Amino acid sequence: MSKKAMPKKAVKQPRPDAAEHTPLKARNVAFDWSATPLHWVPGDPDTSHTINVLHLLLPAGERWFVHVYKQVLPLIRDERLREDVVGFIGQEAVHAQAHDDVLPHLRELGLDPTPYTAQVDWFFEKLLNDRTLPPGKAREWWLMERVALIAAIEHYTAFLGNWVLNAEALDREGADPVMLDLLRWHGAEEVEHRSVAFELFMHVDGSYARRVRTWGLAFSALVFLWQRGTRYFMENDPSLVEGKASFREFLRGGRQGVLPTTGDMLRSIPRYLSREYHPTQEGSTAQAVSYLAGSPAALAAEARTSGGA
Ligand SMILES: [Fe+2]
Ligand SMILES: [Fe+2]
């Protein structure tokens, strides 16, 4: 990569909260899905499937993050940021695998996700992947565009991570503990590394116009893919007669606290688009680290690591 991809002028950096920074490490988790039912929020297929869409989007999406970031590593001129990006890559690779491992279980329960994941794979591996562009400006433009897209998506993974760590309604409704641990382990690591993608974008580019443009793309793509995924699951769930996803059920889940509310999601938009935005303003590293210290999957991973050392 040529030096042309370096920022041409200093971009005003929003202030991070230094206390929110923590060294990042991948935890090599594994989950036993054998006892997890299809409707893992009991009696609530709509909520179960709305959240199940994560298993469809994240394997391809997070592997794409890793693929893009490996190309950006040579452009980083800050040692701490480089370490953070390496830690981020390690965590996202494990996240992708952990969600991928749920899919065979869904298939065993009669819900084959393959037709939908094939579309998601095409989206990330073909549409958003490296194009045969000549070295130079066009190739650098496309790399920066994807770095900015990842920063926008990570605003939402941090939003969801923070949400699920605090979604006590899922416990009250008797949600499956293994699925909850997957979501909260992942959510906690999203909160832990929530600054990395934005700081990387600010470091290598930082254009405000690009931030706004790629936010629009990321938000539209997420809404499109998410509602399609929920519809796919509801329509192909073998235990439902004429299963249908509906926005009314989504609103009901928000009111009940088992899904994020539309109001919270809308309020997160101006925060990301504010020139003063920094991800450390969202969520709490202390809460994330505290969850990870007691997460059954993270503890088992640590025991395996220290046992094998
Ligand atoms: Fe992740
Ligand atoms: Fe992430």
PDB file of N, CA and C in Angstrom, residues 120-195:
ATOM      1  N   VAL A 120     -26.152 -13.621   2.340  1.00  0.00           N
ATOM      2  CA  VAL A 120     -25.302 -12.771   3.180  1.00  0.00           C
ATOM      3  C   VAL A 120     -23.835 -12.944   2.770  1.00  0.00           C
ATOM      4  N   ASP A 121     -23.457 -14.186   2.491  1.00  0.00           N
ATOM      5  CA  ASP A 121     -22.078 -14.443   2.053  1.00  0.00           C
ATOM      6  C   ASP A 121     -21.789 -13.665   0.764  1.00  0.00           C
ATOM      7  N   TRP A 122     -22.750 -13.673  -0.157  1.00  0.00           N
ATOM      8  CA  TRP A 122     -22.559 -12.936  -1.421  1.00  0.00           C
ATOM      9  C   TRP A 122     -22.366 -11.446  -1.117  1.00  0.00           C
ATOM     10  N   PHE A 123     -23.170 -10.932  -0.207  1.00  0.00           N
ATOM     11  CA  PHE A 123     -23.124  -9.507   0.140  1.00  0.00           C
ATOM     12  C   PHE A 123     -21.723  -9.119   0.625  1.00  0.00           C
ATOM     13  N   PHE A 124     -21.176  -9.895   1.568  1.00  0.00           N
ATOM     14  CA  PHE A 124     -19.874  -9.534   2.145  1.00  0.00           C
ATOM     15  C   PHE A 124     -18.699  -9.997   1.277  1.00  0.00           C
ATOM     16  N   GLU A 125     -18.818 -11.198   0.707  1.00  0.00           N
ATOM     17  CA  GLU A 125     -17.653 -11.754   0.011  1.00  0.00           C
ATOM     18  C   GLU A 125     -17.525 -11.254  -1.420  1.00  0.00           C
ATOM     19  N   LYS A 126     -18.643 -10.865  -2.021  1.00  0.00           N
ATOM     20  CA  LYS A 126     -18.564 -10.395  -3.412  1.00  0.00           C
ATOM     21  C   LYS A 126     -18.782  -8.874  -3.489  1.00  0.00           C
ATOM     22  N   LEU A 127     -19.933  -8.421  -2.982  1.00  0.00           N
ATOM     23  CA  LEU A 127     -20.255  -7.000  -3.146  1.00  0.00           C
ATOM     24  C   LEU A 127     -19.271  -6.098  -2.394  1.00  0.00           C
ATOM     25  N   LEU A 128     -18.918  -6.490  -1.158  1.00  0.00           N
ATOM     26  CA  LEU A 128     -18.081  -5.612  -0.335  1.00  0.00           C
ATOM     27  C   LEU A 128     -16.621  -6.051  -0.287  1.00  0.00           C
ATOM     28  N   ASN A 129     -16.267  -7.009  -1.116  1.00  0.00           N
ATOM     29  CA  ASN A 129     -14.897  -7.506  -1.021  1.00  0.00           C
ATOM     30  C   ASN A 129     -13.963  -6.715  -1.938  1.00  0.00           C
ATOM     31  N   ASP A 130     -12.711  -7.179  -2.009  1.00  0.00           N
ATOM     32  CA  ASP A 130     -11.729  -6.483  -2.839  1.00  0.00           C
ATOM     33  C   ASP A 130     -12.186  -6.540  -4.289  1.00  0.00           C
ATOM     34  N   ARG A 131     -12.076  -5.410  -4.951  1.00  0.00           N
ATOM     35  CA  ARG A 131     -12.426  -5.417  -6.366  1.00  0.00           C
ATOM     36  C   ARG A 131     -11.134  -5.410  -7.146  1.00  0.00           C
ATOM     37  N   THR A 132     -11.226  -5.755  -8.394  1.00  0.00           N
ATOM     38  CA  THR A 132     -10.004  -5.746  -9.196  1.00  0.00           C
ATOM     39  C   THR A 132      -9.727  -4.318  -9.641  1.00  0.00           C
ATOM     40  N   LEU A 133      -9.323  -3.536  -8.668  1.00  0.00           N
ATOM     41  CA  LEU A 133      -8.994  -2.138  -8.967  1.00  0.00           C
ATOM     42  C   LEU A 133      -7.479  -2.017  -9.118  1.00  0.00           C
ATOM     43  N   PRO A 134      -7.028  -1.132 -10.003  1.00  0.00           N
ATOM     44  CA  PRO A 134      -5.576  -0.953 -10.128  1.00  0.00           C
ATOM     45  C   PRO A 134      -5.034  -0.315  -8.851  1.00  0.00           C
ATOM     46  N   PRO A 135      -3.761  -0.585  -8.507  1.00  0.00           N
ATOM     47  CA  PRO A 135      -3.174   0.061  -7.334  1.00  0.00           C
ATOM     48  C   PRO A 135      -3.266   1.565  -7.499  1.00  0.00           C
ATOM     49  N   GLY A 136      -3.493   2.276  -6.415  1.00  0.00           N
ATOM     50  CA  GLY A 136      -3.584   3.734  -6.504  1.00  0.00           C
ATOM     51  C   GLY A 136      -4.862   4.221  -5.872  1.00  0.00           C
ATOM     52  N   LYS A 137      -5.315   5.370  -6.371  1.00  0.00           N
ATOM     53  CA  LYS A 137      -6.413   6.100  -5.723  1.00  0.00           C
ATOM     54  C   LYS A 137      -7.691   5.275  -5.560  1.00  0.00           C
ATOM     55  N   ALA A 138      -8.102   4.591  -6.625  1.00  0.00           N
ATOM     56  CA  ALA A 138      -9.379   3.881  -6.562  1.00  0.00           C
ATOM     57  C   ALA A 138      -9.331   2.795  -5.490  1.00  0.00           C
ATOM     58  N   ARG A 139      -8.217   2.077  -5.440  1.00  0.00           N
ATOM     59  CA  ARG A 139      -8.093   0.991  -4.471  1.00  0.00           C
ATOM     60  C   ARG A 139      -8.068   1.548  -3.048  1.00  0.00           C
ATOM     61  N   GLU A 140      -7.382   2.668  -2.875  1.00  0.00           N
ATOM     62  CA  GLU A 140      -7.321   3.293  -1.538  1.00  0.00           C
ATOM     63  C   GLU A 140      -8.685   3.829  -1.123  1.00  0.00           C
ATOM     64  N   TRP A 141      -9.406   4.424  -2.081  1.00  0.00           N
ATOM     65  CA  TRP A 141     -10.752   4.940  -1.796  1.00  0.00           C
ATOM     66  C   TRP A 141     -11.647   3.816  -1.275  1.00  0.00           C
ATOM     67  N   TRP A 142     -11.577   2.681  -1.943  1.00  0.00           N
ATOM     68  CA  TRP A 142     -12.446   1.558  -1.583  1.00  0.00           C
ATOM     69  C   TRP A 142     -12.063   0.987  -0.213  1.00  0.00           C
ATOM     70  N   LEU A 143     -10.766   0.970   0.079  1.00  0.00           N
ATOM     71  CA  LEU A 143     -10.330   0.483   1.399  1.00  0.00           C
ATOM     72  C   LEU A 143     -10.821   1.427   2.502  1.00  0.00           C
ATOM     73  N   MET A 144     -10.679   2.752   2.284  1.00  0.00           N
ATOM     74  CA  MET A 144     -11.121   3.727   3.292  1.00  0.00           C
ATOM     75  C   MET A 144     -12.638   3.670   3.473  1.00  0.00           C
ATOM     76  N   GLU A 145     -13.334   3.463   2.374  1.00  0.00           N
ATOM     77  CA  GLU A 145     -14.792   3.379   2.441  1.00  0.00           C
ATOM     78  C   GLU A 145     -15.200   2.195   3.336  1.00  0.00           C
ATOM     79  N   ARG A 146     -14.499   1.091   3.206  1.00  0.00           N
ATOM     80  CA  ARG A 146     -14.840  -0.094   4.004  1.00  0.00           C
ATOM     81  C   ARG A 146     -14.423   0.086   5.458  1.00  0.00           C
ATOM     82  N   VAL A 147     -13.300   0.770   5.699  1.00  0.00           N
ATOM     83  CA  VAL A 147     -12.886   1.056   7.087  1.00  0.00           C
ATOM     84  C   VAL A 147     -13.974   1.904   7.770  1.00  0.00           C
ATOM     85  N   ALA A 148     -14.514   2.883   7.038  1.00  0.00           N
ATOM     86  CA  ALA A 148     -15.567   3.738   7.600  1.00  0.00           C
ATOM     87  C   ALA A 148     -16.861   2.947   7.810  1.00  0.00           C
ATOM     88  N   LEU A 149     -17.162   2.039   6.886  1.00  0.00           N
ATOM     89  CA  LEU A 149     -18.363   1.203   7.039  1.00  0.00           C
ATOM     90  C   LEU A 149     -18.261   0.359   8.307  1.00  0.00           C
ATOM     91  N   ILE A 150     -17.076  -0.194   8.548  1.00  0.00           N
ATOM     92  CA  ILE A 150     -16.892  -1.039   9.741  1.00  0.00           C
ATOM     93  C   ILE A 150     -17.073  -0.190  11.006  1.00  0.00           C
ATOM     94  N   ALA A 151     -16.562   1.047  10.982  1.00  0.00           N
ATOM     95  CA  ALA A 151     -16.734   1.921  12.162  1.00  0.00           C
ATOM     96  C   ALA A 151     -18.221   2.154  12.423  1.00  0.00           C
ATOM     97  N   ALA A 152     -18.999   2.357  11.357  1.00  0.00           N
ATOM     98  CA  ALA A 152     -20.444   2.583  11.535  1.00  0.00           C
ATOM     99  C   ALA A 152     -21.122   1.321  12.056  1.00  0.00           C
ATOM    100  N   ILE A 153     -20.759   0.168  11.510  1.00  0.00           N
ATOM    101  CA  ILE A 153     -21.376  -1.086  11.975  1.00  0.00           C
ATOM    102  C   ILE A 153     -21.021  -1.331  13.441  1.00  0.00           C
ATOM    103  N   GLU A 154     -19.784  -1.003  13.801  1.00  0.00           N
ATOM    104  CA  GLU A 154     -19.354  -1.234  15.186  1.00  0.00           C
ATOM    105  C   GLU A 154     -20.069  -0.295  16.170  1.00  0.00           C
ATOM    106  N   HIS A 155     -20.581   0.820  15.676  1.00  0.00           N
ATOM    107  CA  HIS A 155     -21.424   1.660  16.545  1.00  0.00           C
ATOM    108  C   HIS A 155     -22.652   0.838  16.967  1.00  0.00           C
ATOM    109  N   TYR A 156     -23.168   0.047  16.032  1.00  0.00           N
ATOM    110  CA  TYR A 156     -24.359  -0.752  16.328  1.00  0.00           C
ATOM    111  C   TYR A 156     -24.031  -2.021  17.099  1.00  0.00           C
ATOM    112  N   THR A 157     -22.876  -2.646  16.850  1.00  0.00           N
ATOM    113  CA  THR A 157     -22.543  -3.835  17.648  1.00  0.00           C
ATOM    114  C   THR A 157     -22.312  -3.418  19.103  1.00  0.00           C
ATOM    115  N   ALA A 158     -21.723  -2.227  19.313  1.00  0.00           N
ATOM    116  CA  ALA A 158     -21.535  -1.734  20.693  1.00  0.00           C
ATOM    117  C   ALA A 158     -22.892  -1.392  21.313  1.00  0.00           C
ATOM    118  N   PHE A 159     -23.767  -0.779  20.517  1.00  0.00           N
ATOM    119  CA  PHE A 159     -25.120  -0.456  20.993  1.00  0.00           C
ATOM    120  C   PHE A 159     -25.822  -1.742  21.449  1.00  0.00           C
ATOM    121  N   LEU A 160     -25.764  -2.770  20.593  1.00  0.00           N
ATOM    122  CA  LEU A 160     -26.447  -4.025  20.921  1.00  0.00           C
ATOM    123  C   LEU A 160     -25.767  -4.729  22.097  1.00  0.00           C
ATOM    124  N   GLY A 161     -24.439  -4.661  22.143  1.00  0.00           N
ATOM    125  CA  GLY A 161     -23.707  -5.279  23.253  1.00  0.00           C
ATOM    126  C   GLY A 161     -24.096  -4.651  24.577  1.00  0.00           C
ATOM    127  N   ASN A 162     -24.143  -3.331  24.584  1.00  0.00           N
ATOM    128  CA  ASN A 162     -24.536  -2.607  25.793  1.00  0.00           C
ATOM    129  C   ASN A 162     -25.982  -2.951  26.159  1.00  0.00           C
ATOM    130  N   TRP A 163     -26.821  -3.052  25.115  1.00  0.00           N
ATOM    131  CA  TRP A 163     -28.230  -3.366  25.370  1.00  0.00           C
ATOM    132  C   TRP A 163     -28.365  -4.750  26.017  1.00  0.00           C
ATOM    133  N   VAL A 164     -27.707  -5.757  25.417  1.00  0.00           N
ATOM    134  CA  VAL A 164     -27.934  -7.136  25.900  1.00  0.00           C
ATOM    135  C   VAL A 164     -27.346  -7.344  27.297  1.00  0.00           C
ATOM    136  N   LEU A 165     -26.271  -6.621  27.613  1.00  0.00           N
ATOM    137  CA  LEU A 165     -25.706  -6.742  28.970  1.00  0.00           C
ATOM    138  C   LEU A 165     -26.711  -6.244  30.012  1.00  0.00           C
ATOM    139  N   ASN A 166     -27.594  -5.355  29.586  1.00  0.00           N
ATOM    140  CA  ASN A 166     -28.552  -4.752  30.530  1.00  0.00           C
ATOM    141  C   ASN A 166     -29.992  -5.231  30.325  1.00  0.00           C
ATOM    142  N   ALA A 167     -30.186  -6.197  29.418  1.00  0.00           N
ATOM    143  CA  ALA A 167     -31.556  -6.634  29.087  1.00  0.00           C
ATOM    144  C   ALA A 167     -32.039  -7.660  30.117  1.00  0.00           C
ATOM    145  N   GLU A 168     -32.379  -7.173  31.309  1.00  0.00           N
ATOM    146  CA  GLU A 168     -32.794  -8.094  32.372  1.00  0.00           C
ATOM    147  C   GLU A 168     -34.102  -8.812  32.046  1.00  0.00           C
ATOM    148  N   ALA A 169     -34.894  -8.211  31.132  1.00  0.00           N
ATOM    149  CA  ALA A 169     -36.166  -8.847  30.757  1.00  0.00           C
ATOM    150  C   ALA A 169     -35.920 -10.227  30.151  1.00  0.00           C
ATOM    151  N   LEU A 170     -34.782 -10.418  29.476  1.00  0.00           N
ATOM    152  CA  LEU A 170     -34.494 -11.733  28.892  1.00  0.00           C
ATOM    153  C   LEU A 170     -34.338 -12.773  30.003  1.00  0.00           C
ATOM    154  N   ASP A 171     -33.715 -12.394  31.121  1.00  0.00           N
ATOM    155  CA  ASP A 171     -33.600 -13.312  32.267  1.00  0.00           C
ATOM    156  C   ASP A 171     -34.991 -13.591  32.848  1.00  0.00           C
ATOM    157  N   ARG A 172     -35.769 -12.521  33.007  1.00  0.00           N
ATOM    158  CA  ARG A 172     -37.109 -12.675  33.599  1.00  0.00           C
ATOM    159  C   ARG A 172     -37.989 -13.590  32.754  1.00  0.00           C
ATOM    160  N   GLU A 173     -37.815 -13.527  31.424  1.00  0.00           N
ATOM    161  CA  GLU A 173     -38.642 -14.355  30.535  1.00  0.00           C
ATOM    162  C   GLU A 173     -38.123 -15.786  30.438  1.00  0.00           C
ATOM    163  N   GLY A 174     -37.029 -16.096  31.153  1.00  0.00           N
ATOM    164  CA  GLY A 174     -36.507 -17.471  31.168  1.00  0.00           C
ATOM    165  C   GLY A 174     -35.734 -17.842  29.922  1.00  0.00           C
ATOM    166  N   ALA A 175     -35.053 -16.867  29.305  1.00  0.00           N
ATOM    167  CA  ALA A 175     -34.278 -17.148  28.083  1.00  0.00           C
ATOM    168  C   ALA A 175     -33.207 -18.213  28.355  1.00  0.00           C
ATOM    169  N   ASP A 176     -32.933 -19.012  27.329  1.00  0.00           N
ATOM    170  CA  ASP A 176     -31.959 -20.105  27.447  1.00  0.00           C
ATOM    171  C   ASP A 176     -30.606 -19.564  27.917  1.00  0.00           C
ATOM    172  N   PRO A 177     -30.043 -20.137  28.998  1.00  0.00           N
ATOM    173  CA  PRO A 177     -28.814 -19.569  29.559  1.00  0.00           C
ATOM    174  C   PRO A 177     -27.597 -19.670  28.640  1.00  0.00           C
ATOM    175  N   VAL A 178     -27.546 -20.701  27.804  1.00  0.00           N
ATOM    176  CA  VAL A 178     -26.388 -20.833  26.898  1.00  0.00           C
ATOM    177  C   VAL A 178     -26.443 -19.730  25.834  1.00  0.00           C
ATOM    178  N   MET A 179     -27.652 -19.493  25.284  1.00  0.00           N
ATOM    179  CA  MET A 179     -27.781 -18.438  24.272  1.00  0.00           C
ATOM    180  C   MET A 179     -27.504 -17.068  24.901  1.00  0.00           C
ATOM    181  N   LEU A 180     -27.993 -16.882  26.118  1.00  0.00           N
ATOM    182  CA  LEU A 180     -27.749 -15.599  26.787  1.00  0.00           C
ATOM    183  C   LEU A 180     -26.255 -15.382  27.010  1.00  0.00           C
ATOM    184  N   ASP A 181     -25.555 -16.454  27.380  1.00  0.00           N
ATOM    185  CA  ASP A 181     -24.110 -16.305  27.603  1.00  0.00           C
ATOM    186  C   ASP A 181     -23.384 -15.994  26.305  1.00  0.00           C
ATOM    187  N   LEU A 182     -23.794 -16.647  25.194  1.00  0.00           N
ATOM    188  CA  LEU A 182     -23.184 -16.313  23.896  1.00  0.00           C
ATOM    189  C   LEU A 182     -23.390 -14.823  23.606  1.00  0.00           C
ATOM    190  N   LEU A 183     -24.635 -14.363  23.774  1.00  0.00           N
ATOM    191  CA  LEU A 183     -24.954 -12.967  23.423  1.00  0.00           C
ATOM    192  C   LEU A 183     -24.225 -11.993  24.340  1.00  0.00           C
ATOM    193  N   ARG A 184     -24.131 -12.344  25.622  1.00  0.00           N
ATOM    194  CA  ARG A 184     -23.519 -11.390  26.557  1.00  0.00           C
ATOM    195  C   ARG A 184     -21.995 -11.461  26.522  1.00  0.00           C
ATOM    196  N   TRP A 185     -21.435 -12.643  26.297  1.00  0.00           N
ATOM    197  CA  TRP A 185     -19.977 -12.715  26.096  1.00  0.00           C
ATOM    198  C   TRP A 185     -19.600 -11.872  24.876  1.00  0.00           C
ATOM    199  N   HIS A 186     -20.359 -12.084  23.764  1.00  0.00           N
ATOM    200  CA  HIS A 186     -20.061 -11.333  22.547  1.00  0.00           C
ATOM    201  C   HIS A 186     -20.309  -9.839  22.776  1.00  0.00           C
ATOM    202  N   GLY A 187     -21.455  -9.539  23.398  1.00  0.00           N
ATOM    203  CA  GLY A 187     -21.796  -8.139  23.653  1.00  0.00           C
ATOM    204  C   GLY A 187     -20.747  -7.455  24.517  1.00  0.00           C
ATOM    205  N   ALA A 188     -20.253  -8.163  25.517  1.00  0.00           N
ATOM    206  CA  ALA A 188     -19.242  -7.582  26.412  1.00  0.00           C
ATOM    207  C   ALA A 188     -17.949  -7.300  25.640  1.00  0.00           C
ATOM    208  N   GLU A 189     -17.564  -8.219  24.744  1.00  0.00           N
ATOM    209  CA  GLU A 189     -16.345  -7.963  23.956  1.00  0.00           C
ATOM    210  C   GLU A 189     -16.566  -6.820  22.959  1.00  0.00           C
ATOM    211  N   GLU A 190     -17.820  -6.673  22.482  1.00  0.00           N
ATOM    212  CA  GLU A 190     -18.110  -5.529  21.599  1.00  0.00           C
ATOM    213  C   GLU A 190     -17.957  -4.212  22.357  1.00  0.00           C
ATOM    214  N   VAL A 191     -18.416  -4.205  23.616  1.00  0.00           N
ATOM    215  CA  VAL A 191     -18.254  -2.999  24.434  1.00  0.00           C
ATOM    216  C   VAL A 191     -16.768  -2.785  24.731  1.00  0.00           C
ATOM    217  N   GLU A 192     -16.073  -3.866  25.052  1.00  0.00           N
ATOM    218  CA  GLU A 192     -14.637  -3.779  25.343  1.00  0.00           C
ATOM    219  C   GLU A 192     -13.859  -3.140  24.188  1.00  0.00           C
ATOM    220  N   HIS A 193     -14.178  -3.554  22.956  1.00  0.00           N
ATOM    221  CA  HIS A 193     -13.362  -3.061  21.819  1.00  0.00           C
ATOM    222  C   HIS A 193     -14.098  -1.996  20.986  1.00  0.00           C
ATOM    223  N   ARG A 194     -15.091  -1.334  21.591  1.00  0.00           N
ATOM    224  CA  ARG A 194     -15.963  -0.433  20.824  1.00  0.00           C
ATOM    225  C   ARG A 194     -15.255   0.779  20.241  1.00  0.00           C
ATOM    226  N   SER A 195     -14.071   1.130  20.751  1.00  0.00           N
ATOM    227  CA  SER A 195     -13.391   2.321  20.223  1.00  0.00           C
ATOM    228  C   SER A 195     -12.495   2.015  19.028  1.00  0.00           C
TER     229      SER A 195
END
